Short mmCIF file of C-alpha atoms in Angstrom, two decimals:
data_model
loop_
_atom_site.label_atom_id
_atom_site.label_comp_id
_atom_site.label_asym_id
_atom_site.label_seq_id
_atom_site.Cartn_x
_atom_site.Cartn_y
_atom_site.Cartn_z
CA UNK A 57 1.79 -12.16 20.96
CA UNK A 58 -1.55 -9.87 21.42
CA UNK A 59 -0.18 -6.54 20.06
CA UNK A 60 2.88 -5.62 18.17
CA UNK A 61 5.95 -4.45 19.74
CA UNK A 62 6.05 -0.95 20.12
CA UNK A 63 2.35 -0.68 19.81
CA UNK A 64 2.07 2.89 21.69
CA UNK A 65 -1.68 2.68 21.77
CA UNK A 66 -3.43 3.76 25.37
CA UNK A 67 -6.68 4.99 26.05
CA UNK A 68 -6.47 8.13 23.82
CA UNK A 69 -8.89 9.83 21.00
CA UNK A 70 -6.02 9.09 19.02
CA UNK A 71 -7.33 5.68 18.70
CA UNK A 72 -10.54 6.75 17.46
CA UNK A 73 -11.12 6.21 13.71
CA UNK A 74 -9.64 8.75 11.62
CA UNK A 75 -13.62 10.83 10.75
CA UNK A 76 -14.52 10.63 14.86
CA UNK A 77 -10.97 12.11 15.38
CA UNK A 78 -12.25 15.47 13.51
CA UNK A 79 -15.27 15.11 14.81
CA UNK A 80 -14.48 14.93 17.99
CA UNK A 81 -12.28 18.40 17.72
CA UNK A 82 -14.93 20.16 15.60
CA UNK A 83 -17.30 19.86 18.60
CA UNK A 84 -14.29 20.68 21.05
CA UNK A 85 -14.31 17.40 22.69
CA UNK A 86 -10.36 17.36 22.47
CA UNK A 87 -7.91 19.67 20.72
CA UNK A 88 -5.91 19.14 17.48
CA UNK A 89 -2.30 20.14 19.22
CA UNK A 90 -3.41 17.50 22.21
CA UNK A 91 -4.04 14.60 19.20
CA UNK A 92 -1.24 15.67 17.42
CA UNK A 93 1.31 15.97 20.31
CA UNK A 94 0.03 12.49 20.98
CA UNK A 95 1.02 11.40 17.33
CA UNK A 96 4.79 12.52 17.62
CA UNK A 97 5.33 11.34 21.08
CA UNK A 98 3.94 7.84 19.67
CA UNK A 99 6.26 8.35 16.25
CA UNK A 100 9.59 9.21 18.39
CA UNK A 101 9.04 5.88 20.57
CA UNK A 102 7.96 4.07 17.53
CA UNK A 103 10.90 4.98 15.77
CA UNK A 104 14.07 4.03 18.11
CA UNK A 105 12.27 0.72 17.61
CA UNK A 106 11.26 0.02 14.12
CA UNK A 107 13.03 3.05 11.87
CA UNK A 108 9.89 3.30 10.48
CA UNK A 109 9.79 7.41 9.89
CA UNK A 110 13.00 9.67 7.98
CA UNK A 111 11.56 12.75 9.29
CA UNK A 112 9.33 13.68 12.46
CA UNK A 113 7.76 17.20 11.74
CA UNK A 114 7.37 18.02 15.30
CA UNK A 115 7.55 22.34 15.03
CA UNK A 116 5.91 21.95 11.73
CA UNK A 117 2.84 19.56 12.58
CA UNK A 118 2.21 21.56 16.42
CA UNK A 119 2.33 24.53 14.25
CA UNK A 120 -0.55 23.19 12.30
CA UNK A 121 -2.68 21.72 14.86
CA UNK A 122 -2.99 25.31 16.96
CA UNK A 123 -3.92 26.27 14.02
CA UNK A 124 -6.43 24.20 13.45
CA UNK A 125 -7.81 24.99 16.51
CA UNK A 126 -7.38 28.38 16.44
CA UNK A 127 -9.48 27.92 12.84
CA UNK A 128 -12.64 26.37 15.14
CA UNK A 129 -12.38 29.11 17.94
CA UNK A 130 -13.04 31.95 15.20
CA UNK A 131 -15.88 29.71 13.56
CA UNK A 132 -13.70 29.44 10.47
CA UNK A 133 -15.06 26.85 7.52
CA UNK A 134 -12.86 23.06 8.78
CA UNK A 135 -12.59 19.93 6.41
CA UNK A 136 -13.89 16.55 6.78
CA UNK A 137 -10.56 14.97 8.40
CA UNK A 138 -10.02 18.90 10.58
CA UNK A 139 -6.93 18.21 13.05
CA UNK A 140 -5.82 14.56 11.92
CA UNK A 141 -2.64 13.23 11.90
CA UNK A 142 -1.44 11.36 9.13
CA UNK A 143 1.92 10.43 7.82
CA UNK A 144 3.27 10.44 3.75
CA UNK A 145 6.14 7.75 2.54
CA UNK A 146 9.46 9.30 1.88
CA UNK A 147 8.97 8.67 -2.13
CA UNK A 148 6.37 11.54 -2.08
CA UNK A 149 6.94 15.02 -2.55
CA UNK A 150 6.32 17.39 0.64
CA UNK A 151 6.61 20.85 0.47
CA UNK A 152 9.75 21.88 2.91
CA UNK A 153 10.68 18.66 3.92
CA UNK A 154 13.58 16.22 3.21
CA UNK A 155 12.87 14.36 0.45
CA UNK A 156 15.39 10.84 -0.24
CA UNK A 157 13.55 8.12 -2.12
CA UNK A 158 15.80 6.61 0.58
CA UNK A 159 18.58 7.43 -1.78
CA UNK A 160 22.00 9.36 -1.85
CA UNK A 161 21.24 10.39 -5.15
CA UNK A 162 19.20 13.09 -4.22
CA UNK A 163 21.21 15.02 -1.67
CA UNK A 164 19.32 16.53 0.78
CA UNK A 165 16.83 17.68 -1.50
CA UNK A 166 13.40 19.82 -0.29
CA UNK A 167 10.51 20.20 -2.56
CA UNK A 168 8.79 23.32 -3.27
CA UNK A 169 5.64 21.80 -3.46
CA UNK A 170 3.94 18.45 -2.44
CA UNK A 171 2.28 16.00 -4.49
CA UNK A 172 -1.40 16.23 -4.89
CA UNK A 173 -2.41 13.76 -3.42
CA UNK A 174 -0.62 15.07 0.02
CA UNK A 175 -1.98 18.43 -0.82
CA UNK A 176 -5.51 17.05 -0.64
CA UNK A 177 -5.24 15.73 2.02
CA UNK A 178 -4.07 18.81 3.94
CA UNK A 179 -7.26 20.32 2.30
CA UNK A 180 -9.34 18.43 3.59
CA UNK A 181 -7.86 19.46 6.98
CA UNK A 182 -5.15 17.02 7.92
CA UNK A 183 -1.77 17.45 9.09
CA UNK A 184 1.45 15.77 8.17
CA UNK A 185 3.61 14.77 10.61
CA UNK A 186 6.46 12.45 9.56
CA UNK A 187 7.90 10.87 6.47
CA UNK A 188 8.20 7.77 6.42
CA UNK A 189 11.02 4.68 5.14
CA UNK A 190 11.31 3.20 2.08
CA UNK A 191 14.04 1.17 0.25
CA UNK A 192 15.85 2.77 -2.61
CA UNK A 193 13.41 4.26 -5.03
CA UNK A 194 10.54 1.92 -3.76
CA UNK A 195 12.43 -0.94 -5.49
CA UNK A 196 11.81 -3.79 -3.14
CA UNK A 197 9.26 -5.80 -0.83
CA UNK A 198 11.38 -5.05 1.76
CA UNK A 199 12.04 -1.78 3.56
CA UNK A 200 15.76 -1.82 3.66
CA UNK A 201 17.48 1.52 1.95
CA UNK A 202 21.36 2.20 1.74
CA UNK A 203 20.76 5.81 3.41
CA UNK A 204 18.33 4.70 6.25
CA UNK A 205 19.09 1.40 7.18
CA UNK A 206 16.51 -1.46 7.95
CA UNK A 207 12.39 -0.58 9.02
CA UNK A 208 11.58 -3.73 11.16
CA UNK A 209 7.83 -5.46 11.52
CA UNK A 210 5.90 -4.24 14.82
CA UNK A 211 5.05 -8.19 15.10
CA UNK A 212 8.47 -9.12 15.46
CA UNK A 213 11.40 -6.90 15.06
CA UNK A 214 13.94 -9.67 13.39
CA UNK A 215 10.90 -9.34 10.68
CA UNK A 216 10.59 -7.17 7.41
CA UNK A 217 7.28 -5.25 7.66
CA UNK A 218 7.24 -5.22 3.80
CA UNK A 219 7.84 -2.57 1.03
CA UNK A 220 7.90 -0.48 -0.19
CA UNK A 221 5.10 1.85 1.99
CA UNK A 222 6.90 -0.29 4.58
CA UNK A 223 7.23 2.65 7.31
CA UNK A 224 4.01 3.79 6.60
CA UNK A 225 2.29 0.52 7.80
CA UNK A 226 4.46 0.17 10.89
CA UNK A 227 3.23 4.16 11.95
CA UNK A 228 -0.22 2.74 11.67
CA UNK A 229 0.26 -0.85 13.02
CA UNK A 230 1.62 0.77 15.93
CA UNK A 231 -0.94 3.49 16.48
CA UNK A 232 1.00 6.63 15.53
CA UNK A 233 -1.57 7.46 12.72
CA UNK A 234 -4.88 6.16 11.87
CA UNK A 235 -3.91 6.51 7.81
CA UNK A 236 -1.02 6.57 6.11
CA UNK A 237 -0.08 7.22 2.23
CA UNK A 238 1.72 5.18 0.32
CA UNK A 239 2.83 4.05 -3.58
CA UNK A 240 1.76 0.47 -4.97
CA UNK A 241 3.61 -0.36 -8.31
CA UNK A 242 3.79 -3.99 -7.49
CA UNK A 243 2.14 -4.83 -4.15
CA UNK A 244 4.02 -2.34 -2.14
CA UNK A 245 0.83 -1.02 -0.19
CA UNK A 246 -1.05 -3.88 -0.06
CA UNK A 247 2.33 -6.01 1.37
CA UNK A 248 3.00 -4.23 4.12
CA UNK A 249 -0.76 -3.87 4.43
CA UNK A 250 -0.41 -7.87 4.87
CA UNK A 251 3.14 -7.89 6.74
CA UNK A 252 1.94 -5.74 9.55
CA UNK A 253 -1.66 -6.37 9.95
CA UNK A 254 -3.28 -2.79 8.58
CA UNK A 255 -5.99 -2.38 5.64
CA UNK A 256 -3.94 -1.25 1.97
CA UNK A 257 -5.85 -0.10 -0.50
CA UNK A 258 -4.88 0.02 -4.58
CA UNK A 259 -7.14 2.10 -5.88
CA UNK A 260 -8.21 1.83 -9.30
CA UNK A 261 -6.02 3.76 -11.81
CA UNK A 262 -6.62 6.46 -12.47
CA UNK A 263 -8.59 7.40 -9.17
CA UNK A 264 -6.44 9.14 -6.93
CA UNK A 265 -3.95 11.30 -9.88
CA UNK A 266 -0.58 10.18 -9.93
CA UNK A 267 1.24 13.16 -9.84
CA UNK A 268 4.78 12.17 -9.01
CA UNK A 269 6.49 10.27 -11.67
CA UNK A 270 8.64 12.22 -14.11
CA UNK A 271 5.98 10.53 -17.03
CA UNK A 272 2.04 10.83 -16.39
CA UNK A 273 1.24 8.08 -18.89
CA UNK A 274 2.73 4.77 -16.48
CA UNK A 275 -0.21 2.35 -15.55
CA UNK A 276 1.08 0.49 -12.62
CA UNK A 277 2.05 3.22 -10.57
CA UNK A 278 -1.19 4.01 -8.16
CA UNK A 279 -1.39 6.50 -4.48
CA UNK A 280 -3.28 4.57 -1.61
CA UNK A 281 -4.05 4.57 1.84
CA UNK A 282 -2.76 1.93 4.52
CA UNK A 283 -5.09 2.24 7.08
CA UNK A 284 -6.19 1.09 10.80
CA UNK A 285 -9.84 0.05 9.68
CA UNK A 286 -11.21 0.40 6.51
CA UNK A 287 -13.41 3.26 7.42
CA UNK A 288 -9.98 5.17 7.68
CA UNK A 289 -9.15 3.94 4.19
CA UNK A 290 -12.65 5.83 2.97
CA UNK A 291 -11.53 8.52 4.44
CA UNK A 292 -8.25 8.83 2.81
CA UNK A 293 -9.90 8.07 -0.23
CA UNK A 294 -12.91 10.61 0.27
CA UNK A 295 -9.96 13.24 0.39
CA UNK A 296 -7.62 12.36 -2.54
CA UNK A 297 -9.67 10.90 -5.19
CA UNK A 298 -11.41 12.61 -8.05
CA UNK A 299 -10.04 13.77 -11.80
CA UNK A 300 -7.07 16.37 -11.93
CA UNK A 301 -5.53 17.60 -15.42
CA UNK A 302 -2.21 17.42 -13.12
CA UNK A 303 -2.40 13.73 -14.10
CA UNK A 304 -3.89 13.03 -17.68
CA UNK A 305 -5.11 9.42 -17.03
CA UNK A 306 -7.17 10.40 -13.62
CA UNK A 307 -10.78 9.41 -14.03
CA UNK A 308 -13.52 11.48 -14.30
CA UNK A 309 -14.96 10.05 -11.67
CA UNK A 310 -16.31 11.15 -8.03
CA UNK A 311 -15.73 8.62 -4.81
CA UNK A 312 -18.81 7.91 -2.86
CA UNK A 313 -17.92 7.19 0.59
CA UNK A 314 -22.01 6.43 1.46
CA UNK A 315 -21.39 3.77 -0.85
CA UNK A 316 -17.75 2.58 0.14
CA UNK A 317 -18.98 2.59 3.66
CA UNK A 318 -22.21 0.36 3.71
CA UNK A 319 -22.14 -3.01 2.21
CA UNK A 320 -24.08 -6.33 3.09
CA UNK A 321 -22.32 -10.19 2.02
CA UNK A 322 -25.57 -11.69 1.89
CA UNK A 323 -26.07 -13.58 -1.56
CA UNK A 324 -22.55 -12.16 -2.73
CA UNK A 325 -20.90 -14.74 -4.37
CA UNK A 326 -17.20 -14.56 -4.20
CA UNK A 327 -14.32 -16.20 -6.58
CA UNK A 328 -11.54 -17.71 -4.45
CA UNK A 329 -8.33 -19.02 -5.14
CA UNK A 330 -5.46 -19.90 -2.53
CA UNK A 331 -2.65 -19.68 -5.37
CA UNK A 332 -3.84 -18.41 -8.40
CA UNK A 333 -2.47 -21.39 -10.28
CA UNK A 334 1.11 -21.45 -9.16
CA UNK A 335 2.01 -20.15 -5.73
CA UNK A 336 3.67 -22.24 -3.23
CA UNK A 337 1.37 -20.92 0.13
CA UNK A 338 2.73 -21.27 3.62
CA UNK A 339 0.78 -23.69 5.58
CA UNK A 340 0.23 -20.42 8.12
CA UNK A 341 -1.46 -18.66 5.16
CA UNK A 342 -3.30 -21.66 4.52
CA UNK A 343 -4.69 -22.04 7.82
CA UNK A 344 -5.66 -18.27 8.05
CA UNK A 345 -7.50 -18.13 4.36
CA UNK A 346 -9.76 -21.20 4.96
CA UNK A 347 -10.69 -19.89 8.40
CA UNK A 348 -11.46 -16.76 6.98
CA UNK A 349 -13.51 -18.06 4.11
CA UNK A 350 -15.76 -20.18 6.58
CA UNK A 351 -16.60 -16.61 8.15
CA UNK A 352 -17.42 -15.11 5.06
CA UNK A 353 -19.98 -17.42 4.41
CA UNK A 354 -21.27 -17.61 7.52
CA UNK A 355 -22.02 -13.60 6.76
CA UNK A 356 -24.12 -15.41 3.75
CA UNK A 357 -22.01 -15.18 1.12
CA UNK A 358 -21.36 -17.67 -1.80
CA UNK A 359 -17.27 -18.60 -1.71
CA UNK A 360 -16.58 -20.87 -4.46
CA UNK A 361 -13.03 -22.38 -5.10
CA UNK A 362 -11.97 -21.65 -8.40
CA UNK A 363 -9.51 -23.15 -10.81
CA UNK A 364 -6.89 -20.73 -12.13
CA UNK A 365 -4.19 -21.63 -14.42
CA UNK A 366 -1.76 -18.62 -14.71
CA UNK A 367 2.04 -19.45 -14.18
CA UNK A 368 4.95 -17.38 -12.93
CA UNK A 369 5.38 -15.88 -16.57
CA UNK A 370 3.36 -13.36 -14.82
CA UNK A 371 5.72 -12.18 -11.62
CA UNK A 372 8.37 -12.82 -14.52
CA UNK A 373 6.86 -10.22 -16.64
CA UNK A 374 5.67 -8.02 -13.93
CA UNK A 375 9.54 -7.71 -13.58
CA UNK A 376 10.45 -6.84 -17.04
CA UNK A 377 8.05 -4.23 -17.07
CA UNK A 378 9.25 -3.21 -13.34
CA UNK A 379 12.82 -2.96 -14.42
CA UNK A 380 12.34 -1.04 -17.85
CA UNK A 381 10.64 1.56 -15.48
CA UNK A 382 13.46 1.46 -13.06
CA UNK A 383 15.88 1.91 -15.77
CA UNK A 384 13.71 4.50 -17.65
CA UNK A 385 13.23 7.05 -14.19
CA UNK A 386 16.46 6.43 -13.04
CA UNK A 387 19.00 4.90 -14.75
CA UNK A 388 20.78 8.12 -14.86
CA UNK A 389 22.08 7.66 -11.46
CA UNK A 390 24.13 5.31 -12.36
CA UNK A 391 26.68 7.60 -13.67
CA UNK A 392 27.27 9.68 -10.94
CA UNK A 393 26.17 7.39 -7.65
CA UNK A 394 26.54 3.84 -8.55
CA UNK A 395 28.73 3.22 -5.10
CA UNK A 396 26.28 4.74 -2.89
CA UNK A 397 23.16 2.57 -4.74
CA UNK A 398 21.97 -0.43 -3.58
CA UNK A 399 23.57 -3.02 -5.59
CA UNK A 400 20.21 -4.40 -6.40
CA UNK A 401 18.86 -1.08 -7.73
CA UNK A 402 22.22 -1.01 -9.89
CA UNK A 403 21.38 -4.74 -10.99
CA UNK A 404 17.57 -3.65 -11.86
CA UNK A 405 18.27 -0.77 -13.85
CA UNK A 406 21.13 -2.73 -15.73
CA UNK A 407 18.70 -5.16 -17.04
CA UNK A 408 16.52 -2.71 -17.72
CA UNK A 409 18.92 -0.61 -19.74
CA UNK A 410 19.44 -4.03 -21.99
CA UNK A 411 15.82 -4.88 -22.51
CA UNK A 412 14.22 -5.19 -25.94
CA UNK A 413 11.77 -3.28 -26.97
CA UNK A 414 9.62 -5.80 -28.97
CA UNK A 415 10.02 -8.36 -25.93
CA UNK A 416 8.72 -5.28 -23.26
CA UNK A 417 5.55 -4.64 -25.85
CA UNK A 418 5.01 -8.88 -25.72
CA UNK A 419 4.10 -8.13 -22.25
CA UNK A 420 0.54 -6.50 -23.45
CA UNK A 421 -0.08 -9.95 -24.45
CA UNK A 422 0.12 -11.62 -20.86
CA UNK A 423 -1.69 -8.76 -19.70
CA UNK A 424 -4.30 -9.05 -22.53
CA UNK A 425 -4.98 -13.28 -21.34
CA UNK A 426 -5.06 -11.91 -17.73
CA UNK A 427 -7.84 -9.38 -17.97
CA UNK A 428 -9.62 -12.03 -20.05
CA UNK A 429 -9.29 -14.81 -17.60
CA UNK A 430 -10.54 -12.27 -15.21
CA UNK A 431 -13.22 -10.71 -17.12
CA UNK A 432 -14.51 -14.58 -17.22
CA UNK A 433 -14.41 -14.49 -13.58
CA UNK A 434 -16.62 -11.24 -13.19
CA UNK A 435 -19.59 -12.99 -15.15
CA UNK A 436 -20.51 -15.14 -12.27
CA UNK A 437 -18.59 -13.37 -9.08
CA UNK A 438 -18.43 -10.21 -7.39
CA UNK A 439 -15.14 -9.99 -6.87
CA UNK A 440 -12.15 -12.41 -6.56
CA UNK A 441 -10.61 -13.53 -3.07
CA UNK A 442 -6.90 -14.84 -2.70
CA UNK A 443 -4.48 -14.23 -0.07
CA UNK A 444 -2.34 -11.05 0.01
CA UNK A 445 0.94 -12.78 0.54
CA UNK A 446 1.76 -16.34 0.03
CA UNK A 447 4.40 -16.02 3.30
CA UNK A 448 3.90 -14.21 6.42
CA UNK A 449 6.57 -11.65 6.90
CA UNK A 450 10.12 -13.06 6.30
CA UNK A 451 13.31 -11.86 7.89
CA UNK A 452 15.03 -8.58 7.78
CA UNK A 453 17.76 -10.18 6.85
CA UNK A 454 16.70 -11.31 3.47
CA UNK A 455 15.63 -9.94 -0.06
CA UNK A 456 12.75 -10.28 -3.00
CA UNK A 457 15.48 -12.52 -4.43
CA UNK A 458 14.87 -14.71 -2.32
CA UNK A 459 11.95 -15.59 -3.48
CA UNK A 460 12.05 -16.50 -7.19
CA UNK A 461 12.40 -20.32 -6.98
CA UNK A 462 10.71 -22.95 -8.81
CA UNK A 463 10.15 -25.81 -6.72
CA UNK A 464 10.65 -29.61 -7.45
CA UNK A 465 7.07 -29.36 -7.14
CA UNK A 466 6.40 -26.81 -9.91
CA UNK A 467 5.51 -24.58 -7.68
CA UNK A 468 6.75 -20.82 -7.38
CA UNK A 469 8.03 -20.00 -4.07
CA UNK A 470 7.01 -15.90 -4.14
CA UNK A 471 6.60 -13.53 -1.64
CA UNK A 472 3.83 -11.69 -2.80
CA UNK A 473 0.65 -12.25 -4.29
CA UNK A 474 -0.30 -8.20 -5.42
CA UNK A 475 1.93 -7.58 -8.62
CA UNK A 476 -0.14 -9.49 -11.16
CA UNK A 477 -3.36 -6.84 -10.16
CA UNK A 478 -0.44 -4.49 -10.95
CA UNK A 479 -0.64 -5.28 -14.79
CA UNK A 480 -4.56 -5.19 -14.70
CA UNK A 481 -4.63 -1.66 -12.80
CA UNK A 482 -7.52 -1.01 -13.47
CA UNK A 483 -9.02 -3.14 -10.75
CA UNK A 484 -8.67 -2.14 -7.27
CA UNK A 485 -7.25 -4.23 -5.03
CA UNK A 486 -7.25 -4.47 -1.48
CA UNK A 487 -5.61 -6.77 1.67
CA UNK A 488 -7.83 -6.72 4.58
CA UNK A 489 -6.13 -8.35 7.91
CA UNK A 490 -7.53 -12.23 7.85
CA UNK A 491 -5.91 -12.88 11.50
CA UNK A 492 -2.49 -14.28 12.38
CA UNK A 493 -1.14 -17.29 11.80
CA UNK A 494 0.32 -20.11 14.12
CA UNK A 495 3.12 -18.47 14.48
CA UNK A 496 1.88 -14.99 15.10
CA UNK A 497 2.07 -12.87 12.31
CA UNK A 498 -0.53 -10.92 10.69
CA UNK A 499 -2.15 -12.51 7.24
CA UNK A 500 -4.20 -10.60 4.44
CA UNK A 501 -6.75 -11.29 2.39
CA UNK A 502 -6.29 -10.00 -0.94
CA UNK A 503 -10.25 -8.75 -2.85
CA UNK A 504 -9.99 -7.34 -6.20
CA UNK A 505 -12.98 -6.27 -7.65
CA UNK A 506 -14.34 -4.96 -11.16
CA UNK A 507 -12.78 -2.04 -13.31
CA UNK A 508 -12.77 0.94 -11.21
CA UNK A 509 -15.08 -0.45 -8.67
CA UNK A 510 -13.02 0.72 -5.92
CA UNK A 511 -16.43 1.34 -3.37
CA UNK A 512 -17.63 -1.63 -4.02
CA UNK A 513 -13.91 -3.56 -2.73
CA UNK A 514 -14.11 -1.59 0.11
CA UNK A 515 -17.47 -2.20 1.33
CA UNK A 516 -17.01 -5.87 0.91
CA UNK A 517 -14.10 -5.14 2.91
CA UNK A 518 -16.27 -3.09 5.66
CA UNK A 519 -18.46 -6.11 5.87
CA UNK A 520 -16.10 -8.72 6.26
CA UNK A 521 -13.88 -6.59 8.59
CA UNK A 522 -15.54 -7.26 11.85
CA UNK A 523 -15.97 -10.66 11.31
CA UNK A 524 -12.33 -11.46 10.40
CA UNK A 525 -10.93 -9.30 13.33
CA UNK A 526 -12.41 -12.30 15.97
CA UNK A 527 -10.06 -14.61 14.41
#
């Protein structure tokens, strides 16, 4: 298959990346409302397809691009993304929309305000124009919610296209926006990212505030972009990064997109691992990561295999510490709407609710071996490659559990590849699209970089991206 289904995408400035998009309406080439209009009409068809969006802002969002326009006509003072459609996941705030979490519990609740990171981005000149599916509470790696039903994979609709920011990478897979925000707690930007062939981004924590969480002192909650190219995902981050006392762990830190955007893989030398010690990898995956190695080295870059030894104590972990937060932010629910929960959820929060206290501090231990392991790493390489996902995107039909085997091999058969970068946040993290496998779905490659180098990942990413897209 050449495109994915319900890839809307003609001849239209919508295509353009997301900075030539405002550039092009600042100097009146086209119009926000005609770029816009062109965004919904994609969104509606995309959606009787894939259920990737909960709520199409069609008044709202035309409202917004004539304005924008009108803006240019008087000579008013535009931002750096003027006129550009973009769309937020449903677990974010939006001032006077629906709001779900993809969850009954809510009702039909409507924020007052939107999150920051949203609100920047309208700053900066963009315009919202859909919300878009998650599962319950962005509990899963697949996009599957008791109040919305199932978000298929543009690729192939009997496919997941990951979670939890699962309906924002469909909207841009398909072409209805060139960016897209989503959540990462455990892989759930850069999955999809994977799943449906986009660029996902985990920033560094601490770079874009985390505003939305009823407790500002998590660390493996992070905002990022999923993206058409990663000269979208600069832009998003351009926008919403930088230090807020909204959020009292965001860095003091500015985001350079001159640097993000120009990098060179010449004499680079690169870490790589195909399973971090204990994946099982689908031969597809395989396939796709040595390719793409063999063209980052022709770019003149140094790949060197590495030898990793961590175990599954880690995804094992990763879900202690998932479900204590689960249980923490919402185990209140259960009293009132266990029935309408997703029995999962319920089964998440439960263990969470019965965790120990001294066993959920242990976990700094892992972590502490991890970051050392990985420090070790960064005194030789520039950054560490694996893939994204050891699976291409499994059915709709099926669930994160299952995917916690041990093999007779040793080997652990997981989906993802993202939530151990989860417990060392403060690397960013990023899944480029590697190509497609033999049987036709999109593979990422996964580059995590030094603490809070997050321009550096991307312009590794920049200069690998062209290369990688032949495949």
């Amino acid at each position: 298959m050449n495109k994915p289904q319900g890839n809307l995408s003609t001849t239209h400035p919508l295509d353009l990346p997301a900075t030539e998009i405002a550039s092009g309406i600042r100097s009146g080439q086209f119009t926000s409302e005609a770029v816009v209009a062109e965004s919904i009409r994609r969104a509606k068809s995309a959606n009787a397809t894939l259920n990737a969006f909960t709520v199409i802002r069609e008044e709202q969002a035309l409202a917004s691009a004539r304005k924008a326009d009108r803006i240019l006509s008087e000579g008013g003072t535009v931002g750096s993304l003027h006129g550009v459609p973009f769309a937020a996941k449903d677990l974010t705030p939006t001032k006077g929309d629906l709001t779900t979490l993809g969850s009954w519990t809510l009702g039909d609740w409507i924020p007052e305000e939107s999150a920051l990171c949203i609100r920047r981005l309208e700053e900066a000149g963009a315009i919202l124009i859909g919300k878009t599916a998650t599962p319950e509470f962005a509990y899963a790696s697949f996009t599957h919610s008791p109040r919305w039903g199932a978000t298929r994979n543009p690729w192939d609709l009997e496919r997941t296209p990951g979670g939890s920011s699962g309906g924002s990478a469909a909207a841009v897979a398909t072409g209805v926006v060139p960016f897209a925000e989503g959540t990462d707690m455990g892989g759930s930007v850069r999955i999809p990212a994977a799943f449906c062939g986009v660029v996902g981004l985990k920033p560094s924590l601490g770079r874009i505030p985390m505003t939305i969480l009823p407790s500002v002192f998590d660390n493996i909650s992070h905002f990022g972009p999923l993206a058409r190219t990663v000269g979208d995902a600069v832009a998003f981050m351009e926008a919403a990064s930088g230090p807020s006392d909204e959020d009292i762990m965001s860095l003091p830190l500015s985001f350079s997109g001159e640097a993000a955007r120009k990098g060179s893989l010449e004499g680079r030398r690169f870490a790589f691992s195909m399973d971090l010690g204990y994946y099982e990898i689908q031969p597809e995956v395989a396939a796709v990561m040595r390719e793409a190695i063999g063209r980052i080295r022709e770019l003149g870059a140094v790949v060197d295999e590495v030898p990793m030894h961590w175990t599954r104590a880690v995804n094992d972990q990763w879900f202690d510490v998932w479900c204590v937060f689960m249980s923490s932010f919402f185990g209140e629910r259960l009293i009132q709407y266990r029935h309408q929960m997703d029995p999962v959820v319920v089964s998440i929060i439960e263990r969470g609710l019965a965790a120990n206290a001294t066993d959920y501090k242990r976990v700094e231990l892992l972590r502490t071996s991890m970051w050392r392991d990985m420090a070790k790493i960064f005194e030789t390489y520039d950054a560490l490659l694996c893939p994204t996902c050891a699976i291409t995107a499994p059915s709709v039909q099926e669930n994160d559990d299952d995917y916690v085997a041990t093999l007779p091999n040793g080997k652990f058969a997981g989906l993802d590849m993202t939530c151990p970068f989860n417990l060392l946040p403060q690397l960013p993290a990023l899944s480029l699209p590697a190509g497609r496998g033999s049987n036709g779905l999109p593979v990422g490659l996964q580059i995590i970089d030094r603490r809070f180098a997050d321009e550096q990942v991307l312009s590794f990413a920049a200069a690998m991206e062209s290369s990688l897209l032949l495949a």
